[in-house]
PDB file of C-alpha atoms in Angstrom:
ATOM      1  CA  UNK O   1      -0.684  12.750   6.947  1.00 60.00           C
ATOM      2  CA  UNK O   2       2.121  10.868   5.748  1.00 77.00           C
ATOM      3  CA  UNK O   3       5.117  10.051   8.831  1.00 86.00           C
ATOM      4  CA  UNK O   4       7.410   9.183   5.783  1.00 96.00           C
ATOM      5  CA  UNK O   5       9.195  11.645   3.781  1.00 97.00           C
ATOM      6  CA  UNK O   6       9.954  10.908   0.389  1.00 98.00           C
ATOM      7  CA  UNK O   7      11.026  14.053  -2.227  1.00 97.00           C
ATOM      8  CA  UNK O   8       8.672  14.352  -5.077  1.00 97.00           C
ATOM      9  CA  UNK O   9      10.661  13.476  -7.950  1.00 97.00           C
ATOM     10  CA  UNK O  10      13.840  12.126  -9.246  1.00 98.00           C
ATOM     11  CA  UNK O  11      15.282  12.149 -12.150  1.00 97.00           C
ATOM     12  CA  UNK O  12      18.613  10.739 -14.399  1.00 96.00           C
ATOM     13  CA  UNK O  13      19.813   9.971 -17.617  1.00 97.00           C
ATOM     14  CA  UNK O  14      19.282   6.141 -19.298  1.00 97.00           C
ATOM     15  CA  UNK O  15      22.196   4.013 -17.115  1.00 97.00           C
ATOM     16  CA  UNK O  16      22.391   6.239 -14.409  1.00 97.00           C
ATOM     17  CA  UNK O  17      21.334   5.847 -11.011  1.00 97.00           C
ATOM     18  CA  UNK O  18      19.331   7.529  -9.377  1.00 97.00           C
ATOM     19  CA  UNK O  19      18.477   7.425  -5.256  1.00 98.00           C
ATOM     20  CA  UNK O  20      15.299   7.855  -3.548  1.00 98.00           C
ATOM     21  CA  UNK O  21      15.167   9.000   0.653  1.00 98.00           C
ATOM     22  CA  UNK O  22      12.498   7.706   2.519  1.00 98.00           C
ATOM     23  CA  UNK O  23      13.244   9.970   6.260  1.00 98.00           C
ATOM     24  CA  UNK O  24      10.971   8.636   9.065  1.00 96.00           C
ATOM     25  CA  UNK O  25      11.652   9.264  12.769  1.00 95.00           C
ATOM     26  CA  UNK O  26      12.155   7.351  16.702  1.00 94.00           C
ATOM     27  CA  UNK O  27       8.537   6.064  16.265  1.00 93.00           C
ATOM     28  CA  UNK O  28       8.728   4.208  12.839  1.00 94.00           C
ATOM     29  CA  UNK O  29      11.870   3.270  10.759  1.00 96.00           C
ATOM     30  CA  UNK O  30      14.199   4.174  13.506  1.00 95.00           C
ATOM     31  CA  UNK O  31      12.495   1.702  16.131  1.00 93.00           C
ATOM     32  CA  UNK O  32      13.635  -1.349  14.017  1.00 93.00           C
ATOM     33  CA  UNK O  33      10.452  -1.843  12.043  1.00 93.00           C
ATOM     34  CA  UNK O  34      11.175  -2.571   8.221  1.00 95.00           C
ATOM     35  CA  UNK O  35      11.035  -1.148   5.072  1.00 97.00           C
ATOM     36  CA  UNK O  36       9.467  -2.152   1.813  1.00 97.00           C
ATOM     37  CA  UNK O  37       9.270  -0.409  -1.163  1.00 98.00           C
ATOM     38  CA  UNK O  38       6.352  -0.883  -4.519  1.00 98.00           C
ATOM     39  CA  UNK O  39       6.732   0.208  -7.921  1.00 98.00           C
ATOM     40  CA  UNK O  40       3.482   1.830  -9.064  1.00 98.00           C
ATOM     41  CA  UNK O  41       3.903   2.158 -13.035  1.00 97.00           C
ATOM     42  CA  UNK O  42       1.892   4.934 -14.585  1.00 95.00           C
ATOM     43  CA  UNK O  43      -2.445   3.724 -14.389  1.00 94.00           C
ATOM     44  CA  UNK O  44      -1.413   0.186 -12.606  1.00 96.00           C
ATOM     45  CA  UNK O  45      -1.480  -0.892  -8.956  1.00 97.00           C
ATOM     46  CA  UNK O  46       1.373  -0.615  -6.865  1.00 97.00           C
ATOM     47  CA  UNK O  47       3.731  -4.106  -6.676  1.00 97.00           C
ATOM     48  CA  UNK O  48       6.432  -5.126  -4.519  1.00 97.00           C
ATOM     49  CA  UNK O  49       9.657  -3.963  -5.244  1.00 98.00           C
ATOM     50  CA  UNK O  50      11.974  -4.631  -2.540  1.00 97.00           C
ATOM     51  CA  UNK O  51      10.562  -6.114   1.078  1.00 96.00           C
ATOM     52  CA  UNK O  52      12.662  -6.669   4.486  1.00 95.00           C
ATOM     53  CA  UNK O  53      14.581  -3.520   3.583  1.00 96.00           C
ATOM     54  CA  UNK O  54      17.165  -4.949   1.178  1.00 96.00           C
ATOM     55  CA  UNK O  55      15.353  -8.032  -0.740  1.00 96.00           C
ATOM     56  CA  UNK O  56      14.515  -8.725  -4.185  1.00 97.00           C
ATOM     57  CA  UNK O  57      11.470 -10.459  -4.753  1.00 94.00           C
ATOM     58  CA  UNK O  58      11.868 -13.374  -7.539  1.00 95.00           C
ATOM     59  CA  UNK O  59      11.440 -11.421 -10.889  1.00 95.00           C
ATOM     60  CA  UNK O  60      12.682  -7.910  -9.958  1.00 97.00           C
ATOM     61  CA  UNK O  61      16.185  -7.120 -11.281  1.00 96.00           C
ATOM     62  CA  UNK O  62      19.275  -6.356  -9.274  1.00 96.00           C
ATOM     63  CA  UNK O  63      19.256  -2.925 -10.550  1.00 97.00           C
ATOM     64  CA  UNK O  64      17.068  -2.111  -7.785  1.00 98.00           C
ATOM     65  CA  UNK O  65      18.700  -2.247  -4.156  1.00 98.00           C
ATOM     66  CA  UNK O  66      17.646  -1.170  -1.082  1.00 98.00           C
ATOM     67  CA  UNK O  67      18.944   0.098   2.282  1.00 97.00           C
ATOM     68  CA  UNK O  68      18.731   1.515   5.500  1.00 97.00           C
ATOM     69  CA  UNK O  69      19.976   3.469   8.279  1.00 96.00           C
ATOM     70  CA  UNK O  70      18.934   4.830  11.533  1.00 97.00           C
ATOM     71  CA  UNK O  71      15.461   6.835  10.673  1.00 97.00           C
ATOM     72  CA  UNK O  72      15.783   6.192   6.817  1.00 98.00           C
ATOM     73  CA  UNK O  73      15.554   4.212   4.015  1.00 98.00           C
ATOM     74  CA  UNK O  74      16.778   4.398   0.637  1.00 98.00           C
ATOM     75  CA  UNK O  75      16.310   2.852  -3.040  1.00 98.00           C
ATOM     76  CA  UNK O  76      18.519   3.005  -5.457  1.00 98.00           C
ATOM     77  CA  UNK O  77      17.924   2.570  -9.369  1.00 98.00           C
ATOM     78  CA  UNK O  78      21.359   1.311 -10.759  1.00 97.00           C
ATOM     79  CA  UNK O  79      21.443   1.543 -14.698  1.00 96.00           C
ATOM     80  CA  UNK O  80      18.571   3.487 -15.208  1.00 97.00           C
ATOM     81  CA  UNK O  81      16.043   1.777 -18.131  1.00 97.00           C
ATOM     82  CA  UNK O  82      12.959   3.586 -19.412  1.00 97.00           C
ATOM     83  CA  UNK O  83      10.259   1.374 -18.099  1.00 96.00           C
ATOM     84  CA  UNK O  84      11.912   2.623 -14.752  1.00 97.00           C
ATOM     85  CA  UNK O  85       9.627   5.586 -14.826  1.00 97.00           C
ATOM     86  CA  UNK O  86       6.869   5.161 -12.439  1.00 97.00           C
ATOM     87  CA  UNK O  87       6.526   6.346  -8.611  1.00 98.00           C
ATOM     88  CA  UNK O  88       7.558   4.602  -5.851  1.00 98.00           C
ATOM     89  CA  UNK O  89       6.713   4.502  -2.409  1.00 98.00           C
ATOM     90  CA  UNK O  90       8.186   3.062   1.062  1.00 98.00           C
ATOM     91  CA  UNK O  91       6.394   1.635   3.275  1.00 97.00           C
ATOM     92  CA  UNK O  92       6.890   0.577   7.046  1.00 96.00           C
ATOM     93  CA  UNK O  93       4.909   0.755  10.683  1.00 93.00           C
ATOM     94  CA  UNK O  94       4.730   3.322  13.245  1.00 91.00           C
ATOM     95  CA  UNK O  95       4.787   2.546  16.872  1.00 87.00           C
ATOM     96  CA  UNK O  96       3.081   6.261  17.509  1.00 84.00           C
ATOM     97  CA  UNK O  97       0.044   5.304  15.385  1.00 74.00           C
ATOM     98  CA  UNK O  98      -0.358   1.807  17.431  1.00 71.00           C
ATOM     99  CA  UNK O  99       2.054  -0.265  15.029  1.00 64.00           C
ATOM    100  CA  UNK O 100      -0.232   0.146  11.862  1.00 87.00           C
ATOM    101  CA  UNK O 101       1.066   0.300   8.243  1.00 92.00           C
ATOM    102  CA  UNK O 102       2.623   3.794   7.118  1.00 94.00           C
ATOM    103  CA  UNK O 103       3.629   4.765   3.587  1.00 96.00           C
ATOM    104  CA  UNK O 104       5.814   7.233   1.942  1.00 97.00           C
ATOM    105  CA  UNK O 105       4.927  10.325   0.510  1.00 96.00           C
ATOM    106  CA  UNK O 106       5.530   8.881  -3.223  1.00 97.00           C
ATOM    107  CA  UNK O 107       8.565   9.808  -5.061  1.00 98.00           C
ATOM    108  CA  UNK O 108       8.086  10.117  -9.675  1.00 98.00           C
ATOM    109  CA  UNK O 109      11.190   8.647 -10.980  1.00 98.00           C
ATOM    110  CA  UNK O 110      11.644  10.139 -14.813  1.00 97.00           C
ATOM    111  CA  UNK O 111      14.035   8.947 -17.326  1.00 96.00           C
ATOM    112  CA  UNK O 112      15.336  12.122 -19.413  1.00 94.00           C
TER     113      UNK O 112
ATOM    114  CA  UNK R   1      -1.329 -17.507  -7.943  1.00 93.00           C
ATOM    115  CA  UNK R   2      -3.002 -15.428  -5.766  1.00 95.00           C
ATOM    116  CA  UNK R   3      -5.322 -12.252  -6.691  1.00 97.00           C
ATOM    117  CA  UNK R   4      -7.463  -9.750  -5.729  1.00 98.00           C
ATOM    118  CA  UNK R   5      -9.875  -7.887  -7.173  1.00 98.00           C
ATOM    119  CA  UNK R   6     -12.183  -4.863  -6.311  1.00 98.00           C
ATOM    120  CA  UNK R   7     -15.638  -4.136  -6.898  1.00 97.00           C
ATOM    121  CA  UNK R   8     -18.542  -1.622  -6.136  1.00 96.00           C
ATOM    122  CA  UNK R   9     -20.055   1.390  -6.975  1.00 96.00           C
ATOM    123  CA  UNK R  10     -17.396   4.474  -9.055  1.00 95.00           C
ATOM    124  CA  UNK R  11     -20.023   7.219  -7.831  1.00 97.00           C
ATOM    125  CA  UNK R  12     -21.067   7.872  -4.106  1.00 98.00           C
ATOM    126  CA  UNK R  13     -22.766  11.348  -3.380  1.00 97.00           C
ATOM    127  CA  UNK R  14     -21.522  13.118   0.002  1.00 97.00           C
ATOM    128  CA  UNK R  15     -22.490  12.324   3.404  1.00 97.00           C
ATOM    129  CA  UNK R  16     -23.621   8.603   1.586  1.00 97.00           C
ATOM    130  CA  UNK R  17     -21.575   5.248   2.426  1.00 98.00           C
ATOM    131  CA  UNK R  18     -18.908   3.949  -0.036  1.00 98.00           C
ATOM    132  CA  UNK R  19     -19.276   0.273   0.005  1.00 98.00           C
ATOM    133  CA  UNK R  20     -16.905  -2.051  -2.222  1.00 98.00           C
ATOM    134  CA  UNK R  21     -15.976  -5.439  -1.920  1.00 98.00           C
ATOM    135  CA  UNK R  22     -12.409  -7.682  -2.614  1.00 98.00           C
ATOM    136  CA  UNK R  23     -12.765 -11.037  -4.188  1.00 98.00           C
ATOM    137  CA  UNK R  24     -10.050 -13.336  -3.196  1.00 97.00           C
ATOM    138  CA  UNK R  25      -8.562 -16.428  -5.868  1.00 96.00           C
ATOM    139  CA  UNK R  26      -5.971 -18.711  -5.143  1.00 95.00           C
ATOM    140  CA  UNK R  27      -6.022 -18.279  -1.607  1.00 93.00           C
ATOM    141  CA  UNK R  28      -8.561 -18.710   1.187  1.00 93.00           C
ATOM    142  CA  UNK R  29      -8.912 -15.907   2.534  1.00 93.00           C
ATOM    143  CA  UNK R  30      -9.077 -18.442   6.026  1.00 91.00           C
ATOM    144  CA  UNK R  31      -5.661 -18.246   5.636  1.00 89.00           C
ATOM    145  CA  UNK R  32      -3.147 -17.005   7.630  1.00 87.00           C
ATOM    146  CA  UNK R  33      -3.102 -12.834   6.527  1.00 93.00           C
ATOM    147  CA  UNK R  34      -4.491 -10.119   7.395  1.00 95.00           C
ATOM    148  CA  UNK R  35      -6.584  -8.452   4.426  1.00 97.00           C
ATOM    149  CA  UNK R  36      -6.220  -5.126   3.605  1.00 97.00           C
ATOM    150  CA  UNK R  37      -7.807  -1.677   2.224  1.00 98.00           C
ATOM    151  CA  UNK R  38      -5.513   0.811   0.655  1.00 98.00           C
ATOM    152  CA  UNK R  39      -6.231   4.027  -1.367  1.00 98.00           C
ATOM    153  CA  UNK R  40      -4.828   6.824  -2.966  1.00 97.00           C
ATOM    154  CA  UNK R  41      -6.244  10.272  -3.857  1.00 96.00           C
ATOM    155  CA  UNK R  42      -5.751  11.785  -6.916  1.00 94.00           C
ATOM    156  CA  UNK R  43      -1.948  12.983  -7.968  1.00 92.00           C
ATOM    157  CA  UNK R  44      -1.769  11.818  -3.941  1.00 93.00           C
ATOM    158  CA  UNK R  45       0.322   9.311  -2.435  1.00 94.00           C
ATOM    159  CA  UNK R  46      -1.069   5.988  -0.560  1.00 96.00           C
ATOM    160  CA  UNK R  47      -3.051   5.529   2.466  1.00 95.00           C
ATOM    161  CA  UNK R  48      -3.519   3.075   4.405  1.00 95.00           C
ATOM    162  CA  UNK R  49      -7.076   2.665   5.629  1.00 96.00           C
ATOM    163  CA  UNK R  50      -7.513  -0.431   7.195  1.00 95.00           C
ATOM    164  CA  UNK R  51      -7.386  -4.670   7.623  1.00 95.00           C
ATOM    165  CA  UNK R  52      -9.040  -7.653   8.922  1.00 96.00           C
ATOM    166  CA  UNK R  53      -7.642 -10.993   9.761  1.00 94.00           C
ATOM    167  CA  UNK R  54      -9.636 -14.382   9.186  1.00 91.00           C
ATOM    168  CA  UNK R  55     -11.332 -14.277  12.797  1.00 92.00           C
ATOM    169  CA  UNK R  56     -13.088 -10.795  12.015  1.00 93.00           C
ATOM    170  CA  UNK R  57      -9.864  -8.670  14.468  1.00 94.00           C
ATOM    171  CA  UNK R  58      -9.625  -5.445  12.301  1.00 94.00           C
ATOM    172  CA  UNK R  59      -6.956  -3.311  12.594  1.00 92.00           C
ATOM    173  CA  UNK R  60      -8.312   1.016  11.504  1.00 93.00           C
ATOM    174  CA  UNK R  61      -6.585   3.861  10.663  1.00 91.00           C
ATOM    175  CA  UNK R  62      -6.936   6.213  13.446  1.00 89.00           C
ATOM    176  CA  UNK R  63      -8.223   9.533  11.016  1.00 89.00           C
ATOM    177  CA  UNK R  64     -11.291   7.050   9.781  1.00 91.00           C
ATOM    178  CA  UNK R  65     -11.793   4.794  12.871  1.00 83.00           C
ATOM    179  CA  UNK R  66     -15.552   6.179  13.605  1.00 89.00           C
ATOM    180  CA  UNK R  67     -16.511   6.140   9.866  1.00 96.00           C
ATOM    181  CA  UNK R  68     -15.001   2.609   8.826  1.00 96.00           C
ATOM    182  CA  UNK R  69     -16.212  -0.939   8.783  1.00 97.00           C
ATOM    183  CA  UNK R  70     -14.088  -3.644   7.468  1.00 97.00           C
ATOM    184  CA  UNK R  71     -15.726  -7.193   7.579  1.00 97.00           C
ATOM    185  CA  UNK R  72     -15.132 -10.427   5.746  1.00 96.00           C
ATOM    186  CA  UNK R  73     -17.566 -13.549   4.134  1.00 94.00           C
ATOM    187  CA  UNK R  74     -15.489 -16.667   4.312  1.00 94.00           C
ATOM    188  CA  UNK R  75     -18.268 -18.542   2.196  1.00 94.00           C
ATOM    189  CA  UNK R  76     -17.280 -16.435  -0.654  1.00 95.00           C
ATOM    190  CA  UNK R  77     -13.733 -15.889   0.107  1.00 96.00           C
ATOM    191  CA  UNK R  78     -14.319 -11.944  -0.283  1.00 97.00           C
ATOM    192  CA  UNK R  79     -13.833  -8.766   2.472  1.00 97.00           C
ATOM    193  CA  UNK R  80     -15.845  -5.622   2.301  1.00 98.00           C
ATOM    194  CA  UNK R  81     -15.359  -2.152   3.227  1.00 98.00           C
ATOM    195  CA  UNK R  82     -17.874   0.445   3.971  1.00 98.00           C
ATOM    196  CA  UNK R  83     -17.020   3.937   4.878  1.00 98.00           C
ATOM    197  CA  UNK R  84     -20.039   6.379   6.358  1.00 97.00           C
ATOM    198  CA  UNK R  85     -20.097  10.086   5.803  1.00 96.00           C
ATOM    199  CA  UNK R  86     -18.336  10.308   2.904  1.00 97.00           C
ATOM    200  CA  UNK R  87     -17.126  13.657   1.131  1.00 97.00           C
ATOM    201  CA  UNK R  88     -14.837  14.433  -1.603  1.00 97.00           C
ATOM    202  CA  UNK R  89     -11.879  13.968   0.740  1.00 96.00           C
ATOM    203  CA  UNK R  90     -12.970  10.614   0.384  1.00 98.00           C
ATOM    204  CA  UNK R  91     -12.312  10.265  -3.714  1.00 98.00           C
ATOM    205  CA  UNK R  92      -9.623   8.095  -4.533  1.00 98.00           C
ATOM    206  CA  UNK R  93      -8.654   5.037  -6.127  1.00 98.00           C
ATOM    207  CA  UNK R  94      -9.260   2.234  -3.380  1.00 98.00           C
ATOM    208  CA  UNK R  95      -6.899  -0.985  -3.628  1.00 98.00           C
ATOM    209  CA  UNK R  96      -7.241  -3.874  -1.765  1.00 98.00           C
ATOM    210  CA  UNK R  97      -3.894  -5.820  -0.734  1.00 98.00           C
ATOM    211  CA  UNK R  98      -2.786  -8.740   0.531  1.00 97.00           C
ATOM    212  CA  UNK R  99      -0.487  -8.496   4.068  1.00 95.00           C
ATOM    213  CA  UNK R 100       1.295 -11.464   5.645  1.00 86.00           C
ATOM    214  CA  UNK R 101       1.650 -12.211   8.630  1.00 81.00           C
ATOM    215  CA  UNK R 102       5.510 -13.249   8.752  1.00 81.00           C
ATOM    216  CA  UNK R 103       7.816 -11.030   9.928  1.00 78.00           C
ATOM    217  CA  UNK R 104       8.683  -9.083   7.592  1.00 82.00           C
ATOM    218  CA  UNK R 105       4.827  -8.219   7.228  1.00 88.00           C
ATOM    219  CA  UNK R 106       4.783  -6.444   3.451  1.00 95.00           C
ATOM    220  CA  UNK R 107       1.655  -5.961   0.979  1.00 96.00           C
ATOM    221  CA  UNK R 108       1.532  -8.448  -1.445  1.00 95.00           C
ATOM    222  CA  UNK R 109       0.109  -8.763  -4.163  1.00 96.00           C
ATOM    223  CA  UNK R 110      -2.466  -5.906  -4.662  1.00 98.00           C
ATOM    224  CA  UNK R 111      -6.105  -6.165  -6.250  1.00 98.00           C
ATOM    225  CA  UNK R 112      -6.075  -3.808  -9.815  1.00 97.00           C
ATOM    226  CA  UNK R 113      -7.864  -0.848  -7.666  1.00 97.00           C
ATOM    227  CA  UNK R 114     -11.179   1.222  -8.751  1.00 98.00           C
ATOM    228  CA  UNK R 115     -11.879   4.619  -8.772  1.00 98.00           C
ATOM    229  CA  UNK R 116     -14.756   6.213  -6.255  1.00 98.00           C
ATOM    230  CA  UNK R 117     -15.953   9.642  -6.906  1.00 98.00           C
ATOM    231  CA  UNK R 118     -17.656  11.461  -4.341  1.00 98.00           C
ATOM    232  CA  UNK R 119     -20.366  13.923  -6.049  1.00 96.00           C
ATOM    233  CA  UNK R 120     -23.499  14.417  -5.826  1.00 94.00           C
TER     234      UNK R 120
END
């Protein structure tokens, strides 16, 4: 059901980086709406990673950056850390589906 | 600090109604945000599933609209959802979320989630 593609897993090396696609269409990310992106670490809730496309809320570290461009999104992982490993998923609306909330597909981030 | 946290029955046996219920601290849930259901199936990723704003205006996801009812009690600061017909499409881990109304509209923060089964 998901409108937002994300690939099922990613993976890197401690202090590598790693980037995670988030491909929408017209109807969602490409019409201007915004992206956000939560951290779910392994049994917990999901929490706000990155919000308004490319911000940092207070407490997350600049290792994590986001971006985005025509009809996708993308996060990057800079310097790769252990407690990276968790999945993470965008989020953003879709005028098709009368402007209501849309997430990602999930993407697991593992640190070899 | 605000929080959220669910509550209801973990076992619901098909064609019954899942009912839980948020419980909102450090915010009044009169506020200005719209209060949200989320869930996520097993090894799945999330879905959203529905909100309501202080004055009772829900917003549904189109695949449940029909099955769905999303209310909220201002004298105990808590929202509800109750979802009719339920089968084991239905099983997942249901979170509750916060979602602001300022542009640029993210979920923040979100309640700890709980696990419904659907089984008879």
């Amino acid at each position: 059901q998901s409108v937002l593609t994300q690939p099922p897993s990613v993976s890197g090396a401690p202090g590598q980086t790693v980037i995670i696609s988030c491909t929408g269409s017209s109807f969602n990310i490409g019409a201007g709406y915004d992206v956000h992106w939560y951290q779910q670490l392994p049994g917990r809730a999901p929490k706000l990673l990155i919000y308004g496309n490319n911000n940092r809320p207070s407490g997350v570290p600049d290792r994590f950056s986001g971006s985005k461009s025509g009809t996708s999104a993308s996060l990057a992982i800079t310097g790769l850390q252990a407690e990276d490993e968790a999945d993470y998923h965008c989020q953003s609306y879709d005028s098709s589906l009368s402007n209501f909330c849309v997430f990602g597909t999930g993407t697991k981030v593992t640190v070899l | 600090q605000v929080q959220l946290q669910e509550s209801g029955p973990g076992l619901v046996k098909p064609s019954g109604t899942l009912s839980l219920t948020c419980a909102v601290s450090g915010a009044s849930i009169s506020s200005s945000n719209w209060w949200n259901w989320v869930r996520q199936p097993p090894g799945k990723g999330l879905e959203w599933i529905g909100e309501i704003y202080q004055t009772g205006t829900t917003n549904y996801n189109p695949s449940l609209r029909g099955r769905l009812t999303i209310s909220v009690d201002k004298s105990t600061n808590q929202f509800s959802l109750k979802l009719n017909s339920v089968t084991a499409a239905d099983t997942a881990l249901y979170y509750c979320a916060r979602r602001i109304t300022i542009s640029p509209n993210y979920f923040d923060p979100w309640g700890q989630g709980i696990l419904v089964t659907v089984s008879s």
